[in-house]
Amino acid sequence: MKRCFAKEEGAAAVEFALLLPLLTLLIVGTMMFGLVFNAYLEVTHAAREGVRWASLRSPLDEVEQKTMAAAGGLNTSLMTVVRTGVEDPVGDDDQDSPVTVTVTYQLNEISALFGTFGNILPEILTGTATQRVE
């Protein structure tokens, strides 16, 4: 009887089976964080690029076009660009006035890929940048 319980054949397989769900959750969580963080960086970069063009007195449609082009890795149909602070077109009396560009992006693709995991993922990412009109 003692000889029967002393064998350790298959112990590694049982330990692996017990740790596999935890390891899978860790890997998927890391991938989710990476995708969301990459999208956040793209959104903030797009907002900075948009406010740069807005501060150079560019028309609103050009600001939106340049902002969308700066977010090359994202689906631009899920993105909205809002410029506040100065009217369109920007006049000479608006010099040194602050202009703000806010970019919002819906994370539909990432949420569809991984699911919501109990609402851990944010639904919308927002990037805002402010600069003075030159």
PDB file of C-alpha atoms in Angstrom:
ATOM      1  CA  MET A   1       0.000   0.000   0.000  1.00  0.00           C
ATOM      2  CA  LYS A   2       2.837   2.379   0.865  1.00  0.00           C
ATOM      3  CA  ARG A   3       4.471   1.714  -2.504  1.00  0.00           C
ATOM      4  CA  CYS A   4       1.250   2.677  -4.356  1.00  0.00           C
ATOM      5  CA  PHE A   5       1.010   6.176  -2.801  1.00  0.00           C
ATOM      6  CA  ALA A   6       4.735   6.885  -3.094  1.00  0.00           C
ATOM      7  CA  LYS A   7       4.652   7.109  -6.899  1.00  0.00           C
ATOM      8  CA  GLU A   8       4.660  10.642  -8.254  1.00  0.00           C
ATOM      9  CA  GLU A   9       3.814   9.890 -11.865  1.00  0.00           C
ATOM     10  CA  GLY A  10       1.473  12.533 -13.308  1.00  0.00           C
ATOM     11  CA  ALA A  11       2.035  15.032 -10.489  1.00  0.00           C
ATOM     12  CA  ALA A  12       3.428  17.613 -12.910  1.00  0.00           C
ATOM     13  CA  ALA A  13       0.383  17.264 -15.167  1.00  0.00           C
ATOM     14  CA  VAL A  14      -1.977  17.806 -12.228  1.00  0.00           C
ATOM     15  CA  GLU A  15      -0.030  20.872 -11.054  1.00  0.00           C
ATOM     16  CA  PHE A  16      -0.047  22.276 -14.585  1.00  0.00           C
ATOM     17  CA  ALA A  17      -3.791  21.706 -14.883  1.00  0.00           C
ATOM     18  CA  LEU A  18      -4.348  23.576 -11.627  1.00  0.00           C
ATOM     19  CA  LEU A  19      -2.182  26.545 -12.674  1.00  0.00           C
ATOM     20  CA  LEU A  20      -3.322  26.764 -16.310  1.00  0.00           C
ATOM     21  CA  PRO A  21      -6.426  28.952 -15.680  1.00  0.00           C
ATOM     22  CA  LEU A  22      -4.397  31.416 -13.615  1.00  0.00           C
ATOM     23  CA  LEU A  23      -1.652  31.554 -16.229  1.00  0.00           C
ATOM     24  CA  THR A  24      -4.188  32.068 -19.014  1.00  0.00           C
ATOM     25  CA  LEU A  25      -5.881  34.876 -17.107  1.00  0.00           C
ATOM     26  CA  LEU A  26      -2.518  36.555 -16.542  1.00  0.00           C
ATOM     27  CA  ILE A  27      -1.597  36.379 -20.240  1.00  0.00           C
ATOM     28  CA  VAL A  28      -4.996  37.632 -21.451  1.00  0.00           C
ATOM     29  CA  GLY A  29      -4.950  40.443 -18.889  1.00  0.00           C
ATOM     30  CA  THR A  30      -1.526  41.545 -20.054  1.00  0.00           C
ATOM     31  CA  MET A  31      -2.703  41.566 -23.663  1.00  0.00           C
ATOM     32  CA  MET A  32      -5.809  43.591 -22.759  1.00  0.00           C
ATOM     33  CA  PHE A  33      -3.751  46.143 -20.849  1.00  0.00           C
ATOM     34  CA  GLY A  34      -1.342  46.470 -23.762  1.00  0.00           C
ATOM     35  CA  LEU A  35      -4.092  47.032 -26.324  1.00  0.00           C
ATOM     36  CA  VAL A  36      -5.935  49.577 -24.181  1.00  0.00           C
ATOM     37  CA  PHE A  37      -2.712  51.431 -23.326  1.00  0.00           C
ATOM     38  CA  ASN A  38      -1.726  51.530 -27.009  1.00  0.00           C
ATOM     39  CA  ALA A  39      -5.138  52.973 -27.895  1.00  0.00           C
ATOM     40  CA  TYR A  40      -4.754  55.558 -25.105  1.00  0.00           C
ATOM     41  CA  LEU A  41      -1.368  56.630 -26.466  1.00  0.00           C
ATOM     42  CA  GLU A  42      -2.806  56.933 -29.982  1.00  0.00           C
ATOM     43  CA  VAL A  43      -5.711  59.068 -28.713  1.00  0.00           C
ATOM     44  CA  THR A  44      -3.479  61.457 -26.742  1.00  0.00           C
ATOM     45  CA  HIS A  45      -1.064  61.736 -29.683  1.00  0.00           C
ATOM     46  CA  ALA A  46      -3.973  62.554 -32.001  1.00  0.00           C
ATOM     47  CA  ALA A  47      -5.217  65.256 -29.595  1.00  0.00           C
ATOM     48  CA  ARG A  48      -1.755  66.844 -29.453  1.00  0.00           C
ATOM     49  CA  GLU A  49      -1.447  66.784 -33.220  1.00  0.00           C
ATOM     50  CA  GLY A  50      -4.923  68.277 -33.618  1.00  0.00           C
ATOM     51  CA  VAL A  51      -4.288  71.116 -31.186  1.00  0.00           C
ATOM     52  CA  ARG A  52      -1.023  71.873 -32.952  1.00  0.00           C
ATOM     53  CA  TRP A  53      -2.908  72.418 -36.210  1.00  0.00           C
ATOM     54  CA  ALA A  54      -5.681  74.328 -34.429  1.00  0.00           C
ATOM     55  CA  SER A  55      -3.147  76.693 -32.875  1.00  0.00           C
ATOM     56  CA  LEU A  56      -1.840  77.479 -36.357  1.00  0.00           C
ATOM     57  CA  ARG A  57      -5.284  78.856 -37.311  1.00  0.00           C
ATOM     58  CA  SER A  58      -6.263  75.890 -39.458  1.00  0.00           C
ATOM     59  CA  PRO A  59      -9.956  75.466 -40.330  1.00  0.00           C
ATOM     60  CA  LEU A  60     -11.988  72.958 -38.339  1.00  0.00           C
ATOM     61  CA  ASP A  61     -12.244  70.373 -41.119  1.00  0.00           C
ATOM     62  CA  GLU A  62      -8.466  70.402 -41.587  1.00  0.00           C
ATOM     63  CA  VAL A  63      -7.944  70.014 -37.822  1.00  0.00           C
ATOM     64  CA  GLU A  64     -10.255  66.995 -37.820  1.00  0.00           C
ATOM     65  CA  GLN A  65      -8.503  65.502 -40.861  1.00  0.00           C
ATOM     66  CA  LYS A  66      -5.013  65.919 -39.368  1.00  0.00           C
ATOM     67  CA  THR A  67      -6.203  64.566 -35.996  1.00  0.00           C
ATOM     68  CA  MET A  68      -7.694  61.457 -37.584  1.00  0.00           C
ATOM     69  CA  ALA A  69      -4.557  60.934 -39.672  1.00  0.00           C
ATOM     70  CA  ALA A  70      -2.399  61.054 -36.531  1.00  0.00           C
ATOM     71  CA  ALA A  71      -4.298  58.095 -35.061  1.00  0.00           C
ATOM     72  CA  GLY A  72      -3.273  55.686 -37.798  1.00  0.00           C
ATOM     73  CA  GLY A  73      -3.587  52.533 -35.700  1.00  0.00           C
ATOM     74  CA  LEU A  74      -7.196  53.173 -34.662  1.00  0.00           C
ATOM     75  CA  ASN A  75     -10.533  52.869 -36.420  1.00  0.00           C
ATOM     76  CA  THR A  76     -11.333  56.515 -37.149  1.00  0.00           C
ATOM     77  CA  SER A  77     -15.056  55.817 -37.557  1.00  0.00           C
ATOM     78  CA  LEU A  78     -15.163  55.245 -33.759  1.00  0.00           C
ATOM     79  CA  MET A  79     -13.385  58.545 -33.059  1.00  0.00           C
ATOM     80  CA  THR A  80     -14.796  62.030 -32.503  1.00  0.00           C
ATOM     81  CA  VAL A  81     -12.820  65.287 -32.525  1.00  0.00           C
ATOM     82  CA  VAL A  82     -14.064  68.446 -30.785  1.00  0.00           C
ATOM     83  CA  ARG A  83     -12.276  71.798 -30.903  1.00  0.00           C
ATOM     84  CA  THR A  84     -13.194  74.396 -28.286  1.00  0.00           C
ATOM     85  CA  GLY A  85     -11.859  77.774 -27.264  1.00  0.00           C
ATOM     86  CA  VAL A  86     -11.957  79.751 -30.531  1.00  0.00           C
ATOM     87  CA  GLU A  87     -14.482  80.147 -33.314  1.00  0.00           C
ATOM     88  CA  ASP A  88     -13.997  78.871 -36.849  1.00  0.00           C
ATOM     89  CA  PRO A  89     -12.397  80.591 -38.716  1.00  0.00           C
ATOM     90  CA  VAL A  90      -9.793  81.790 -36.263  1.00  0.00           C
ATOM     91  CA  GLY A  91      -9.252  85.528 -36.549  1.00  0.00           C
ATOM     92  CA  ASP A  92      -6.375  87.859 -35.692  1.00  0.00           C
ATOM     93  CA  ASP A  93      -8.030  88.879 -32.412  1.00  0.00           C
ATOM     94  CA  ASP A  94      -7.793  85.265 -31.185  1.00  0.00           C
ATOM     95  CA  GLN A  95      -3.998  85.349 -30.864  1.00  0.00           C
ATOM     96  CA  ASP A  96      -2.786  83.956 -27.515  1.00  0.00           C
ATOM     97  CA  SER A  97      -6.277  82.579 -26.789  1.00  0.00           C
ATOM     98  CA  PRO A  98      -6.317  78.965 -25.634  1.00  0.00           C
ATOM     99  CA  VAL A  99      -7.633  76.340 -28.019  1.00  0.00           C
ATOM    100  CA  THR A 100      -8.479  72.814 -26.864  1.00  0.00           C
ATOM    101  CA  VAL A 101      -8.885  69.648 -28.912  1.00  0.00           C
ATOM    102  CA  THR A 102     -10.612  66.671 -27.308  1.00  0.00           C
ATOM    103  CA  VAL A 103     -10.515  63.256 -28.960  1.00  0.00           C
ATOM    104  CA  THR A 104     -12.810  60.458 -27.790  1.00  0.00           C
ATOM    105  CA  TYR A 105     -12.521  56.854 -28.965  1.00  0.00           C
ATOM    106  CA  GLN A 106     -14.863  53.931 -28.327  1.00  0.00           C
ATOM    107  CA  LEU A 107     -13.165  50.639 -27.488  1.00  0.00           C
ATOM    108  CA  ASN A 108     -15.682  48.455 -29.327  1.00  0.00           C
ATOM    109  CA  GLU A 109     -13.068  46.344 -31.117  1.00  0.00           C
ATOM    110  CA  ILE A 110     -11.016  45.527 -28.032  1.00  0.00           C
ATOM    111  CA  SER A 111     -14.127  44.820 -25.974  1.00  0.00           C
ATOM    112  CA  ALA A 112     -15.440  42.516 -28.682  1.00  0.00           C
ATOM    113  CA  LEU A 113     -12.108  40.710 -28.854  1.00  0.00           C
ATOM    114  CA  PHE A 114     -11.786  40.004 -25.125  1.00  0.00           C
ATOM    115  CA  GLY A 115     -15.259  40.632 -23.731  1.00  0.00           C
ATOM    116  CA  THR A 116     -15.937  43.029 -20.925  1.00  0.00           C
ATOM    117  CA  PHE A 117     -14.557  40.853 -18.082  1.00  0.00           C
ATOM    118  CA  GLY A 118     -17.043  42.354 -15.643  1.00  0.00           C
ATOM    119  CA  ASN A 119     -16.679  45.943 -16.896  1.00  0.00           C
ATOM    120  CA  ILE A 120     -12.934  46.101 -16.291  1.00  0.00           C
ATOM    121  CA  LEU A 121     -12.275  47.734 -19.657  1.00  0.00           C
ATOM    122  CA  PRO A 122     -13.226  51.381 -20.108  1.00  0.00           C
ATOM    123  CA  GLU A 123     -15.806  51.962 -22.823  1.00  0.00           C
ATOM    124  CA  ILE A 124     -14.428  55.302 -24.013  1.00  0.00           C
ATOM    125  CA  LEU A 125     -10.916  56.737 -24.028  1.00  0.00           C
ATOM    126  CA  THR A 126     -10.465  60.513 -24.014  1.00  0.00           C
ATOM    127  CA  GLY A 127      -7.423  62.588 -24.889  1.00  0.00           C
ATOM    128  CA  THR A 128      -7.317  66.355 -24.421  1.00  0.00           C
ATOM    129  CA  ALA A 129      -4.675  68.896 -25.368  1.00  0.00           C
ATOM    130  CA  THR A 130      -4.632  72.692 -24.986  1.00  0.00           C
ATOM    131  CA  GLN A 131      -2.351  75.219 -26.645  1.00  0.00           C
ATOM    132  CA  ARG A 132      -2.467  78.952 -27.365  1.00  0.00           C
ATOM    133  CA  VAL A 133      -3.247  80.299 -30.829  1.00  0.00           C
ATOM    134  CA  GLU A 134      -0.161  81.652 -32.565  1.00  0.00           C
TER     135      GLU A 134
END
